[in-house]
Amino acid sequence: MSQAPSGAPSYGAPVLSVHDVRKGFDGAPVLHGIDLDVPAGQILALVGENGAGKSTLLNIVSGALQADGGVIALDGIVRHWAGPRDALQAGIALVHQELSIIRSLSVAENVLLGDYCAGPRGFVDRPAMRARARALLDEVGAHHVRPETRADRLSTADQQLVEIAKALTRDLRVLIMDEPTSSLTPHEAEALFVVMRRLAARGVCVLFISHRFDEVFRVADRIVVLRDGRLVGDRPAAGTTRDAAIADMTGRAFSFSRRVARPARREESVLSVRNLCDRHWLGPVDFDLRAGEILGVFGLVGAGRSELLELLGGLRQPGGGAVRLFDGGGLPATPAHAWARGVAILPEDRKAAGIAPNLSVHENMLLSWRRTAPGWINPARERGVVAPLMRRLAVRARGPAQLVRTLSGGNQQKAILGRCLAAAPRLLLLDEPTRGVDIGTKAEIYDHIAALANEGMAVIFASSELPEVLALATTVMVLARGQQRLCAPNEGLDEASVLSAAFSFEANGA
Amino acid sequence: MSDGESHPILRRAEATPGLLPALRQLLRERREATVAAMLVLVFVLLSFGSPFFLTERNLFNVARQLSVVAIVALGQALVIIAGGIDLSVGSVIGLSAVAAAMAANATNSPAVGIVAALAVGGLTGVVNGTLITRARINPFITTLGTLSVVRGAALLVTNGSPQRFDNWAAFLGGGRIANVPVQFILLVLLAALIWIFAVRTRWGRDVYAVGDNARAARLAGLDVKFTRTMVFTISGLLAGLGGLLLAGMLSNANPNLGLGYELDVIAAVILGGVALTGGRGSIGGVVIGAALMGLLRNAFVLLNVSGYWQTITIGLVVIVAVGADSFNRKAEED
């Protein structure tokens, strides 16, 4: 079952102990019994692919999620957190990827949130607050941040330091950071590492998630690898190579290894892209797509996957390059133009940009189809469009009148896929088509995409899940920090080579 | 593996077809149902409470009094369903009333007066919609601004004095056909028209989609700006008509006509079950909401209760009706 961690090293007495922690969402297990001991003063990097369970584990440790089983102990005493507050009281603080700073308050108010040095009559003692905030900010090396400044005037890096200073108001034992450097410049990241080392020297355990191997090796003492909810690698950072860590990450037994039938390639060109850039940092990107092909765009967080799809769907302004669509025209200027010309869009964030939650399945599926239908609604004709699509996609709903928000995530996604198909597009843009979808429905969605390609549709899908890309794509593109690192036929690619390309910005000293 | 197995709620629903959907349906439309029940209740109580209530004269008076609020509420409902709000309708009533009177008097042609009233309303709506969609000013602020500008314009052009309006166009507001107020006939026709627009045309359905999730609507290829501008234009047109009808009813166009009407109109819409957050609501419900407000007004007159109580009661009714709905919705989601 659980693979033995390769040469698990032994360290001193643990401050934080995680034993047999298990967790599932909607019946799908995400963590299968994690054991981990962290001694005082250790900096531990948690790495793994998307969906490996890293964030889930750290959320459980910090009280944001409840484990289904297993125990967490602090200083050898088993603890239960009812919520993040409890964990914080005990000295475990989590700094989120999206910072939870209150933008309209001052730095001092943020640092001392809920503890405003109030005097006996309940009045806030501002000088005392400023002094205390100053001391805490100094501890995290934020000497340049003034306590009086409004928080929203700070850079992301400084906001992060404020959050760490906030954690120090309690007796901090464990500091947890979820991708702390994802929005920092290399220089700011370096400053953060100094703070991490300083806290570790004081005996604080520092746990962080990272996708950037360069920083993992630079700052961490220990590298722990999760894969499919299991702890599969535990190595001291010194003496470990990047390739060894990548091998830990990818050494999976495929659950869906390239089982999808290869669609027959056709000759009609659907899309040809040359030197396409956006106005910021994406590109240049080059590729050709024919009818029946599936282009899988892979990359890490912030690689530019969504941005590329947004460019092609008319949601983002291009900064340069040449694009020829099947109708001879260039990029669509707006999503409305895209749909009108036969380009369908399935957005990444289903809740915010996909569904109309209080409308029915029927309405959601016909949203785009109605653009080309007469303005006067013919209910019989509409039912004739929806019913076959619900059957084909096996949308599990009581009927077309059910409100979309009451469906499961997978069925919501099918309804939006149905919206795309109703419009009979020639090019289908899918951004993370299986995000938040249970594994059974995932497989169904893969089958539908493959079938559509077989019928002659061209598909571009963006995904942060490598196995999915390799299982489904005929052509694989890898983006890293907006740069196209690879665009090659799927045949002959393996996980290691694709991951290597995705991480390749490090080699260029970026 | 299959979704049906991993979602017991769905399975349960499939096992008992009819019952759960019917229950949910009722819950979802509870606010309209509550208000309809209140309407019936007030109606029955008044029938017993006052001998004058069930007379033809009184009922038609009630119908006439609620017509303008209800007609303007039809447009407001579309605006709110699309996720906006139109505070300028009361002022548009005032300006379109004086515009109708002045245009009719100046040209000696009542038809020009009718056109002027509708043009003032429609134009204000277009301006509101344009400011909201192009200059991206929030609907509340935009229409709060036009509320003031339009009322000021009405006072400016008339120098604050009322205008005579006693030509044949006044028949629309003050006339009766077989004893039925023309206003009320217009309300019935317009309600049917707007209802059909909302449920049976693409543009009507787009209003719901835009209000429920504007970003999703844009990504699905809808012209969100057009839809928003359209609903504000319809709201403005109907408010312009409302001004014409009020002026006709009074044979006189006062620049302060319609002062504070926006609150009555919005209350009727909310009472009728339209969610302020957009995406949900029905035209039928709005008519019921306006009817309940009209009936309550009548009740205070007939029962000889102070008009101040009327104001308090209408506020309480809105709070209770909306409170009951959000309570139900929470219960549904738990």
PDB file of C-alpha atoms in Angstrom, chain A residues 39-178:
ATOM      1  CA  PRO A  39      11.181  19.134  15.193  1.00  0.00           C
ATOM      2  CA  ALA A  40      11.720  22.642  16.507  1.00  0.00           C
ATOM      3  CA  GLY A  41      13.444  25.040  14.172  1.00  0.00           C
ATOM      4  CA  GLN A  42      13.052  23.016  11.015  1.00  0.00           C
ATOM      5  CA  ILE A  43      12.124  24.483   7.654  1.00  0.00           C
ATOM      6  CA  LEU A  44      10.120  21.904   5.770  1.00  0.00           C
ATOM      7  CA  ALA A  45       9.100  22.196   2.136  1.00  0.00           C
ATOM      8  CA  LEU A  46       6.020  20.318   1.008  1.00  0.00           C
ATOM      9  CA  VAL A  47       6.060  19.583  -2.711  1.00  0.00           C
ATOM     10  CA  GLY A  48       3.864  17.617  -5.063  1.00  0.00           C
ATOM     11  CA  GLU A  49       1.594  17.975  -8.070  1.00  0.00           C
ATOM     12  CA  ASN A  50      -1.694  19.796  -7.962  1.00  0.00           C
ATOM     13  CA  GLY A  51      -4.243  17.669  -6.159  1.00  0.00           C
ATOM     14  CA  ALA A  52      -1.599  15.724  -4.247  1.00  0.00           C
ATOM     15  CA  GLY A  53      -3.110  16.901  -0.970  1.00  0.00           C
ATOM     16  CA  LYS A  54      -0.556  19.493   0.170  1.00  0.00           C
ATOM     17  CA  SER A  55      -2.993  22.299   0.886  1.00  0.00           C
ATOM     18  CA  THR A  56      -5.465  19.902   2.457  1.00  0.00           C
ATOM     19  CA  LEU A  57      -2.834  18.641   4.874  1.00  0.00           C
ATOM     20  CA  LEU A  58      -1.711  22.108   5.895  1.00  0.00           C
ATOM     21  CA  ASN A  59      -5.312  23.269   6.249  1.00  0.00           C
ATOM     22  CA  ILE A  60      -5.950  20.397   8.646  1.00  0.00           C
ATOM     23  CA  VAL A  61      -2.853  21.174  10.682  1.00  0.00           C
ATOM     24  CA  SER A  62      -3.906  24.821  10.954  1.00  0.00           C
ATOM     25  CA  GLY A  63      -7.492  24.040  11.876  1.00  0.00           C
ATOM     26  CA  ALA A  64      -9.126  25.346   8.683  1.00  0.00           C
ATOM     27  CA  LEU A  65     -10.295  21.820   7.833  1.00  0.00           C
ATOM     28  CA  GLN A  66     -11.282  18.914  10.024  1.00  0.00           C
ATOM     29  CA  ALA A  67      -9.575  15.573   9.436  1.00  0.00           C
ATOM     30  CA  ASP A  68     -11.736  12.481   8.956  1.00  0.00           C
ATOM     31  CA  GLY A  69      -9.308  10.472  11.053  1.00  0.00           C
ATOM     32  CA  GLY A  70      -5.903  10.574  12.715  1.00  0.00           C
ATOM     33  CA  VAL A  71      -4.435  12.896  15.290  1.00  0.00           C
ATOM     34  CA  ILE A  72      -2.373  16.057  15.471  1.00  0.00           C
ATOM     35  CA  ALA A  73      -0.135  16.634  18.478  1.00  0.00           C
ATOM     36  CA  LEU A  74       1.697  19.739  19.559  1.00  0.00           C
ATOM     37  CA  ASP A  75       4.638  19.119  21.931  1.00  0.00           C
ATOM     38  CA  GLY A  76       3.455  15.548  22.349  1.00  0.00           C
ATOM     39  CA  ILE A  77      -0.066  16.504  23.428  1.00  0.00           C
ATOM     40  CA  VAL A  78      -2.927  15.496  21.152  1.00  0.00           C
ATOM     41  CA  ARG A  79      -4.943  18.554  20.129  1.00  0.00           C
ATOM     42  CA  HIS A  80      -8.229  19.167  18.380  1.00  0.00           C
ATOM     43  CA  TRP A  81      -8.966  22.421  16.635  1.00  0.00           C
ATOM     44  CA  ALA A  82     -12.541  23.491  16.142  1.00  0.00           C
ATOM     45  CA  GLY A  83     -11.284  26.152  13.761  1.00  0.00           C
ATOM     46  CA  PRO A  84      -8.271  28.260  12.777  1.00  0.00           C
ATOM     47  CA  ARG A  85      -8.763  30.368  15.933  1.00  0.00           C
ATOM     48  CA  ASP A  86      -8.028  27.405  18.185  1.00  0.00           C
ATOM     49  CA  ALA A  87      -4.927  26.529  16.239  1.00  0.00           C
ATOM     50  CA  LEU A  88      -3.775  30.126  16.338  1.00  0.00           C
ATOM     51  CA  GLN A  89      -4.244  30.256  20.115  1.00  0.00           C
ATOM     52  CA  ALA A  90      -2.073  27.163  20.365  1.00  0.00           C
ATOM     53  CA  GLY A  91       0.631  28.774  18.245  1.00  0.00           C
ATOM     54  CA  ILE A  92      -0.033  27.435  14.743  1.00  0.00           C
ATOM     55  CA  ALA A  93      -0.487  30.148  12.141  1.00  0.00           C
ATOM     56  CA  LEU A  94      -1.289  29.810   8.454  1.00  0.00           C
ATOM     57  CA  VAL A  95      -0.374  32.488   5.924  1.00  0.00           C
ATOM     58  CA  HIS A  96      -2.611  31.928   2.934  1.00  0.00           C
ATOM     59  CA  GLN A  97      -1.802  32.174  -0.714  1.00  0.00           C
ATOM     60  CA  GLU A  98      -4.439  34.881  -0.925  1.00  0.00           C
ATOM     61  CA  LEU A  99      -3.524  37.187   1.902  1.00  0.00           C
ATOM     62  CA  SER A 100      -6.240  37.865   4.412  1.00  0.00           C
ATOM     63  CA  ILE A 101      -5.198  41.359   5.264  1.00  0.00           C
ATOM     64  CA  ILE A 102      -7.856  44.012   5.938  1.00  0.00           C
ATOM     65  CA  ARG A 103      -6.958  46.584   3.359  1.00  0.00           C
ATOM     66  CA  SER A 104      -8.619  49.641   4.852  1.00  0.00           C
ATOM     67  CA  LEU A 105      -7.019  49.299   8.286  1.00  0.00           C
ATOM     68  CA  SER A 106      -3.559  50.447   9.269  1.00  0.00           C
ATOM     69  CA  VAL A 107      -0.626  48.090   9.490  1.00  0.00           C
ATOM     70  CA  ALA A 108      -0.709  48.295  13.309  1.00  0.00           C
ATOM     71  CA  GLU A 109      -4.410  47.472  13.399  1.00  0.00           C
ATOM     72  CA  ASN A 110      -3.814  44.498  11.129  1.00  0.00           C
ATOM     73  CA  VAL A 111      -0.900  43.174  13.147  1.00  0.00           C
ATOM     74  CA  LEU A 112      -2.792  43.475  16.431  1.00  0.00           C
ATOM     75  CA  LEU A 113      -6.201  42.586  15.020  1.00  0.00           C
ATOM     76  CA  GLY A 114      -8.628  41.974  17.875  1.00  0.00           C
ATOM     77  CA  ASP A 115      -6.108  43.055  20.506  1.00  0.00           C
ATOM     78  CA  TYR A 116      -5.884  46.820  20.293  1.00  0.00           C
ATOM     79  CA  CYS A 117      -4.035  47.471  23.561  1.00  0.00           C
ATOM     80  CA  ALA A 118      -7.254  48.823  24.999  1.00  0.00           C
ATOM     81  CA  GLY A 119      -7.014  50.644  28.340  1.00  0.00           C
ATOM     82  CA  PRO A 120      -9.235  49.944  31.333  1.00  0.00           C
ATOM     83  CA  ARG A 121     -12.082  52.054  29.898  1.00  0.00           C
ATOM     84  CA  GLY A 122     -11.986  50.264  26.570  1.00  0.00           C
ATOM     85  CA  PHE A 123     -10.307  53.083  24.656  1.00  0.00           C
ATOM     86  CA  VAL A 124      -7.645  52.095  22.166  1.00  0.00           C
ATOM     87  CA  ASP A 125      -4.176  53.185  23.210  1.00  0.00           C
ATOM     88  CA  ARG A 126      -2.717  54.192  19.853  1.00  0.00           C
ATOM     89  CA  PRO A 127       0.867  54.919  20.949  1.00  0.00           C
ATOM     90  CA  ALA A 128       1.044  51.531  22.708  1.00  0.00           C
ATOM     91  CA  MET A 129      -0.354  49.856  19.623  1.00  0.00           C
ATOM     92  CA  ARG A 130       2.173  51.497  17.367  1.00  0.00           C
ATOM     93  CA  ALA A 131       5.027  50.556  19.654  1.00  0.00           C
ATOM     94  CA  ARG A 132       3.964  46.945  19.859  1.00  0.00           C
ATOM     95  CA  ALA A 133       3.362  46.664  16.142  1.00  0.00           C
ATOM     96  CA  ARG A 134       6.766  48.270  15.524  1.00  0.00           C
ATOM     97  CA  ALA A 135       8.465  45.638  17.670  1.00  0.00           C
ATOM     98  CA  LEU A 136       6.685  42.786  15.906  1.00  0.00           C
ATOM     99  CA  LEU A 137       7.415  44.203  12.461  1.00  0.00           C
ATOM    100  CA  ASP A 138      11.083  44.498  13.392  1.00  0.00           C
ATOM    101  CA  GLU A 139      11.102  40.869  14.374  1.00  0.00           C
ATOM    102  CA  VAL A 140      10.129  39.871  10.834  1.00  0.00           C
ATOM    103  CA  GLY A 141      12.623  42.275   9.334  1.00  0.00           C
ATOM    104  CA  ALA A 142       9.977  44.719   8.125  1.00  0.00           C
ATOM    105  CA  HIS A 143      11.931  47.742   9.379  1.00  0.00           C
ATOM    106  CA  HIS A 144      10.736  49.838   6.458  1.00  0.00           C
ATOM    107  CA  VAL A 145       7.020  49.246   7.111  1.00  0.00           C
ATOM    108  CA  ARG A 146       5.420  51.959   9.233  1.00  0.00           C
ATOM    109  CA  PRO A 147       2.619  50.924  11.611  1.00  0.00           C
ATOM    110  CA  GLU A 148       0.484  53.952  10.628  1.00  0.00           C
ATOM    111  CA  THR A 149       0.397  53.097   6.917  1.00  0.00           C
ATOM    112  CA  ARG A 150      -2.820  51.823   5.465  1.00  0.00           C
ATOM    113  CA  ALA A 151      -2.413  48.148   4.623  1.00  0.00           C
ATOM    114  CA  ASP A 152      -3.511  48.493   1.014  1.00  0.00           C
ATOM    115  CA  ARG A 153      -0.588  50.813   0.286  1.00  0.00           C
ATOM    116  CA  LEU A 154       1.894  48.022   0.965  1.00  0.00           C
ATOM    117  CA  SER A 155       3.364  45.736  -1.643  1.00  0.00           C
ATOM    118  CA  THR A 156       2.296  42.105  -1.599  1.00  0.00           C
ATOM    119  CA  ALA A 157       5.591  41.171  -0.009  1.00  0.00           C
ATOM    120  CA  ASP A 158       5.152  43.656   2.814  1.00  0.00           C
ATOM    121  CA  GLN A 159       1.546  42.562   3.342  1.00  0.00           C
ATOM    122  CA  GLN A 160       2.870  39.062   3.756  1.00  0.00           C
ATOM    123  CA  LEU A 161       5.331  40.246   6.368  1.00  0.00           C
ATOM    124  CA  VAL A 162       2.460  41.953   8.182  1.00  0.00           C
ATOM    125  CA  GLU A 163       0.632  38.634   8.242  1.00  0.00           C
ATOM    126  CA  ILE A 164       3.658  36.902   9.676  1.00  0.00           C
ATOM    127  CA  ALA A 165       4.069  39.656  12.268  1.00  0.00           C
ATOM    128  CA  LYS A 166       0.405  39.108  13.132  1.00  0.00           C
ATOM    129  CA  ALA A 167       1.173  35.448  13.808  1.00  0.00           C
ATOM    130  CA  LEU A 168       3.924  36.503  16.210  1.00  0.00           C
ATOM    131  CA  THR A 169       1.462  38.201  18.575  1.00  0.00           C
ATOM    132  CA  ARG A 170       0.813  34.731  19.913  1.00  0.00           C
ATOM    133  CA  ASP A 171       3.553  32.408  21.088  1.00  0.00           C
ATOM    134  CA  LEU A 172       4.253  31.092  17.604  1.00  0.00           C
ATOM    135  CA  ARG A 173       5.286  27.434  17.391  1.00  0.00           C
ATOM    136  CA  VAL A 174       4.437  26.504  13.802  1.00  0.00           C
ATOM    137  CA  LEU A 175       4.284  28.843  10.815  1.00  0.00           C
ATOM    138  CA  ILE A 176       2.582  27.466   7.711  1.00  0.00           C
ATOM    139  CA  MET A 177       2.794  29.172   4.336  1.00  0.00           C
ATOM    140  CA  ASP A 178       0.936  28.148   1.189  1.00  0.00           C
TER     141      ASP A 178
END
